Amino acid sequence: MADFFKLNEEYYRVPGNFTFKDVYLAEFIRKETLERPELFQIKSDDCFVVSYPKSGTTWTLELTQLIMNNGDTTYTESENHFDRMPFIEFKLPKFPKMDGVKAMQIKESPRLLKSHLPIHLFPSQALHMGCKFIFVVRNPKDTVTSYYNFYQAMPSLYGDYKGDFSNYLKLFMNGKVVYGDWFDFTLGWWKYLNGNNALFLKYEDMKKNPRDATVKIAKYLNYDLGDDVIDKITEYCSFAKMKASKFINFEEIKGRPFLRKGATGDWKNYFTVAEDEAFDEVYNERMKDSGLSFDWE
Ligand code: A3P
């Protein structure tokens, strides 16, 4: 790690933070299920959307759910996003309906489930049962930018973060944000997804060609949808439409909505030139053998 991102001892810690198998986590992640993954009662026809936070998870989930409902929006408009798609490792008394393990149990199959767990913390039985995996990844500069804003928008999860972006970037580069090191997370899943029956999506590709993402997800899940249905789903999940939907977007703090900018390249408004150069140095070293590349604009 370049000295540039060195953290001092007094770095910001989220409420109830703990480290499990080297991953920095928060109190809203149920430790019991990490120790006993069998508590997740996985079914072979489950479909998981897996991602590092702020990579386009919500967008991918909404697209996938509409595909699984053949474009019918009735279910989407019946409950808010978090209650429709169980977030499997989540548990916080303040949000009782979002208890992941319980929420999974009451959903009908085939279930659409969300997780941000790195592969080595993911319930391993799911990897051997024929479950579907849609992995969505976003360039890490925009990911950290989005995550920085999200920390400030969601004090019930992340506490009272008052640091500036430079400080946050140091936390991110040291794996001291919730769900830990982006590089470990991405490389871990990427290694697994290559060669397994999984769908890999990049946020930047989805932005460039959203219809293509809808087509890919439908094909992966074996839904034979007409062009008009594909168009309808794609349009329904446009940033503007999702932002306007009370079933998808929300604000914990006025003026800080869950759906923020929905753009690629916003990192340029946050990184200094020096931070960008130091980031690239780490990125090039950590990703050099991965075969994975990103659009940054
Ligand atoms: P920004 O903070 O950059 O706006 P996740 O769902 O994984 O938490 O990711 C959230 C990010 O995806 C946010 O990024 C959010 O605005 C963006 N996003 C959500 N829905 C989107 C859509 N339909 N089109 C483009 N971006 C979207």
Short mmCIF file of N, CA, C and O in Angstrom, two decimals, residues 110-162:
data_model
loop_
_atom_site.label_atom_id
_atom_site.label_comp_id
_atom_site.label_asym_id
_atom_site.label_seq_id
_atom_site.Cartn_x
_atom_site.Cartn_y
_atom_site.Cartn_z
N PRO A 110 -39.34 -18.60 -7.59
CA PRO A 110 -37.90 -18.37 -7.42
C PRO A 110 -37.64 -17.03 -6.75
O PRO A 110 -38.24 -16.02 -7.13
N ARG A 111 -36.73 -17.06 -5.76
CA ARG A 111 -36.48 -15.85 -4.98
C ARG A 111 -35.34 -15.03 -5.58
O ARG A 111 -34.39 -15.59 -6.10
N LEU A 112 -35.51 -13.73 -5.47
CA LEU A 112 -34.46 -12.82 -5.92
C LEU A 112 -33.84 -12.22 -4.67
O LEU A 112 -34.53 -11.58 -3.87
N LEU A 113 -32.54 -12.44 -4.48
CA LEU A 113 -31.88 -12.10 -3.22
C LEU A 113 -30.67 -11.20 -3.46
O LEU A 113 -30.02 -11.30 -4.50
N LYS A 114 -30.40 -10.38 -2.47
CA LYS A 114 -29.29 -9.42 -2.58
C LYS A 114 -28.22 -9.72 -1.55
O LYS A 114 -28.54 -10.05 -0.40
N SER A 115 -26.97 -9.59 -1.93
CA SER A 115 -25.89 -9.70 -0.95
C SER A 115 -24.69 -8.87 -1.37
O SER A 115 -24.41 -8.73 -2.56
N HIS A 116 -24.00 -8.34 -0.36
CA HIS A 116 -22.73 -7.66 -0.61
C HIS A 116 -21.58 -8.46 0.03
O HIS A 116 -20.48 -7.92 0.20
N LEU A 117 -21.83 -9.69 0.38
CA LEU A 117 -20.76 -10.45 1.06
C LEU A 117 -19.65 -10.83 0.09
O LEU A 117 -19.92 -11.28 -1.03
N PRO A 118 -18.41 -10.70 0.53
CA PRO A 118 -17.30 -11.22 -0.29
C PRO A 118 -17.42 -12.73 -0.41
O PRO A 118 -18.05 -13.38 0.44
N ILE A 119 -16.82 -13.28 -1.42
CA ILE A 119 -17.06 -14.70 -1.69
C ILE A 119 -16.68 -15.61 -0.52
O ILE A 119 -17.37 -16.59 -0.25
N HIS A 120 -15.64 -15.28 0.21
CA HIS A 120 -15.25 -16.20 1.29
C HIS A 120 -16.15 -16.09 2.51
O HIS A 120 -16.04 -16.89 3.43
N LEU A 121 -17.06 -15.12 2.54
CA LEU A 121 -18.06 -15.06 3.62
C LEU A 121 -19.44 -15.47 3.12
O LEU A 121 -20.38 -15.58 3.90
N PHE A 122 -19.56 -15.68 1.83
CA PHE A 122 -20.86 -16.02 1.25
C PHE A 122 -21.23 -17.46 1.61
O PHE A 122 -20.37 -18.32 1.66
N PRO A 123 -22.54 -17.72 1.89
CA PRO A 123 -22.92 -19.10 2.22
C PRO A 123 -22.51 -20.06 1.10
O PRO A 123 -23.09 -20.06 0.02
N SER A 124 -21.50 -20.87 1.37
CA SER A 124 -20.84 -21.62 0.30
C SER A 124 -21.77 -22.67 -0.33
O SER A 124 -21.58 -23.04 -1.49
N GLN A 125 -22.80 -23.11 0.44
CA GLN A 125 -23.70 -24.11 -0.14
C GLN A 125 -24.34 -23.58 -1.43
O GLN A 125 -24.58 -24.32 -2.37
N ALA A 126 -24.57 -22.24 -1.47
CA ALA A 126 -25.24 -21.65 -2.64
C ALA A 126 -24.39 -21.79 -3.90
O ALA A 126 -24.91 -21.79 -5.01
N LEU A 127 -23.07 -21.90 -3.70
CA LEU A 127 -22.17 -21.97 -4.86
C LEU A 127 -22.20 -23.35 -5.52
O LEU A 127 -21.64 -23.54 -6.59
N HIS A 128 -22.83 -24.32 -4.85
CA HIS A 128 -22.81 -25.70 -5.37
C HIS A 128 -24.21 -26.24 -5.62
O HIS A 128 -24.40 -27.44 -5.72
N MET A 129 -25.20 -25.36 -5.65
CA MET A 129 -26.59 -25.84 -5.76
C MET A 129 -27.25 -25.46 -7.07
O MET A 129 -28.44 -25.67 -7.25
N GLY A 130 -26.49 -24.83 -7.96
CA GLY A 130 -27.09 -24.42 -9.23
C GLY A 130 -27.81 -23.09 -9.16
O GLY A 130 -28.57 -22.74 -10.08
N CYS A 131 -27.60 -22.35 -8.07
CA CYS A 131 -28.24 -21.02 -7.96
C CYS A 131 -27.71 -20.10 -9.06
O CYS A 131 -26.62 -20.31 -9.58
N LYS A 132 -28.50 -19.09 -9.37
CA LYS A 132 -28.07 -18.11 -10.37
C LYS A 132 -27.33 -16.96 -9.66
O LYS A 132 -27.75 -16.54 -8.57
N PHE A 133 -26.29 -16.47 -10.32
CA PHE A 133 -25.52 -15.35 -9.77
C PHE A 133 -25.37 -14.25 -10.80
O PHE A 133 -24.82 -14.48 -11.88
N ILE A 134 -25.86 -13.07 -10.45
CA ILE A 134 -25.62 -11.89 -11.28
C ILE A 134 -24.70 -10.99 -10.47
O ILE A 134 -25.04 -10.57 -9.35
N PHE A 135 -23.52 -10.78 -10.99
CA PHE A 135 -22.52 -9.97 -10.29
C PHE A 135 -22.40 -8.65 -11.01
O PHE A 135 -22.17 -8.61 -12.22
N VAL A 136 -22.56 -7.55 -10.27
CA VAL A 136 -22.43 -6.24 -10.91
C VAL A 136 -21.28 -5.49 -10.27
O VAL A 136 -21.12 -5.49 -9.05
N VAL A 137 -20.45 -4.91 -11.12
CA VAL A 137 -19.24 -4.24 -10.65
C VAL A 137 -19.18 -2.85 -11.30
O VAL A 137 -19.70 -2.65 -12.40
N ARG A 138 -18.55 -1.92 -10.59
CA ARG A 138 -18.45 -0.53 -11.07
C ARG A 138 -17.02 -0.05 -10.89
O ARG A 138 -16.34 -0.50 -9.95
N ASN A 139 -16.57 0.86 -11.72
CA ASN A 139 -15.18 1.29 -11.55
C ASN A 139 -15.02 1.82 -10.12
O ASN A 139 -15.89 2.51 -9.59
N PRO A 140 -13.90 1.47 -9.49
CA PRO A 140 -13.78 1.76 -8.05
C PRO A 140 -13.70 3.24 -7.70
O PRO A 140 -14.01 3.61 -6.56
N LYS A 141 -13.32 4.08 -8.66
CA LYS A 141 -13.29 5.53 -8.33
C LYS A 141 -14.71 6.06 -8.16
O LYS A 141 -15.00 6.83 -7.25
N ASP A 142 -15.61 5.64 -9.05
CA ASP A 142 -17.01 6.06 -8.88
C ASP A 142 -17.67 5.33 -7.71
O ASP A 142 -18.55 5.88 -7.03
N THR A 143 -17.22 4.11 -7.45
CA THR A 143 -17.78 3.36 -6.32
C THR A 143 -17.47 4.08 -5.01
O THR A 143 -18.36 4.29 -4.17
N VAL A 144 -16.21 4.47 -4.83
CA VAL A 144 -15.85 5.13 -3.56
C VAL A 144 -16.52 6.50 -3.45
O VAL A 144 -16.94 6.92 -2.36
N THR A 145 -16.69 7.16 -4.57
CA THR A 145 -17.37 8.47 -4.56
C THR A 145 -18.83 8.31 -4.11
O THR A 145 -19.34 9.05 -3.27
N SER A 146 -19.48 7.30 -4.67
CA SER A 146 -20.87 7.04 -4.32
C SER A 146 -20.97 6.60 -2.85
O SER A 146 -21.86 7.04 -2.11
N TYR A 147 -20.02 5.78 -2.43
CA TYR A 147 -20.05 5.25 -1.05
C TYR A 147 -19.83 6.38 -0.04
O TYR A 147 -20.47 6.43 1.01
N TYR A 148 -18.94 7.30 -0.37
CA TYR A 148 -18.67 8.46 0.50
C TYR A 148 -19.98 9.25 0.72
O TYR A 148 -20.33 9.60 1.84
N ASN A 149 -20.70 9.47 -0.35
CA ASN A 149 -21.97 10.19 -0.23
C ASN A 149 -23.00 9.38 0.54
O ASN A 149 -23.80 9.92 1.31
N PHE A 150 -22.96 8.07 0.33
CA PHE A 150 -23.94 7.21 1.00
C PHE A 150 -23.69 7.15 2.52
O PHE A 150 -24.63 7.12 3.30
N TYR A 151 -22.44 7.12 2.92
CA TYR A 151 -22.12 7.14 4.36
C TYR A 151 -22.80 8.34 5.02
O TYR A 151 -23.34 8.25 6.10
N GLN A 152 -22.77 9.47 4.33
CA GLN A 152 -23.34 10.69 4.93
C GLN A 152 -24.85 10.72 4.84
O GLN A 152 -25.52 11.35 5.64
N ALA A 153 -25.39 9.98 3.87
CA ALA A 153 -26.85 9.97 3.68
C ALA A 153 -27.55 9.00 4.63
O ALA A 153 -28.75 9.11 4.84
N MET A 154 -26.80 8.03 5.17
CA MET A 154 -27.44 6.95 5.94
C MET A 154 -26.84 6.79 7.34
O MET A 154 -26.20 5.77 7.64
N PRO A 155 -27.06 7.79 8.22
CA PRO A 155 -26.46 7.67 9.56
C PRO A 155 -26.95 6.47 10.35
O PRO A 155 -26.24 5.97 11.21
N SER A 156 -28.15 5.96 10.02
CA SER A 156 -28.63 4.80 10.79
C SER A 156 -27.76 3.57 10.54
O SER A 156 -27.71 2.66 11.36
N LEU A 157 -27.07 3.53 9.42
CA LEU A 157 -26.18 2.40 9.13
C LEU A 157 -24.71 2.74 9.38
O LEU A 157 -23.96 1.90 9.88
N TYR A 158 -24.33 3.95 9.03
CA TYR A 158 -22.89 4.27 9.02
C TYR A 158 -22.47 5.26 10.10
O TYR A 158 -21.30 5.62 10.16
N GLY A 159 -23.43 5.71 10.92
CA GLY A 159 -23.09 6.62 12.01
C GLY A 159 -22.85 8.03 11.52
O GLY A 159 -23.32 8.43 10.45
N ASP A 160 -22.05 8.73 12.30
CA ASP A 160 -21.93 10.17 12.11
C ASP A 160 -20.61 10.50 11.42
O ASP A 160 -19.72 11.10 12.01
N TYR A 161 -20.48 10.11 10.17
CA TYR A 161 -19.21 10.36 9.46
C TYR A 161 -19.11 11.84 9.10
O TYR A 161 -19.94 12.37 8.39
N LYS A 162 -18.05 12.48 9.58
CA LYS A 162 -17.90 13.92 9.33
C LYS A 162 -16.63 14.24 8.55
O LYS A 162 -16.31 15.40 8.31
#
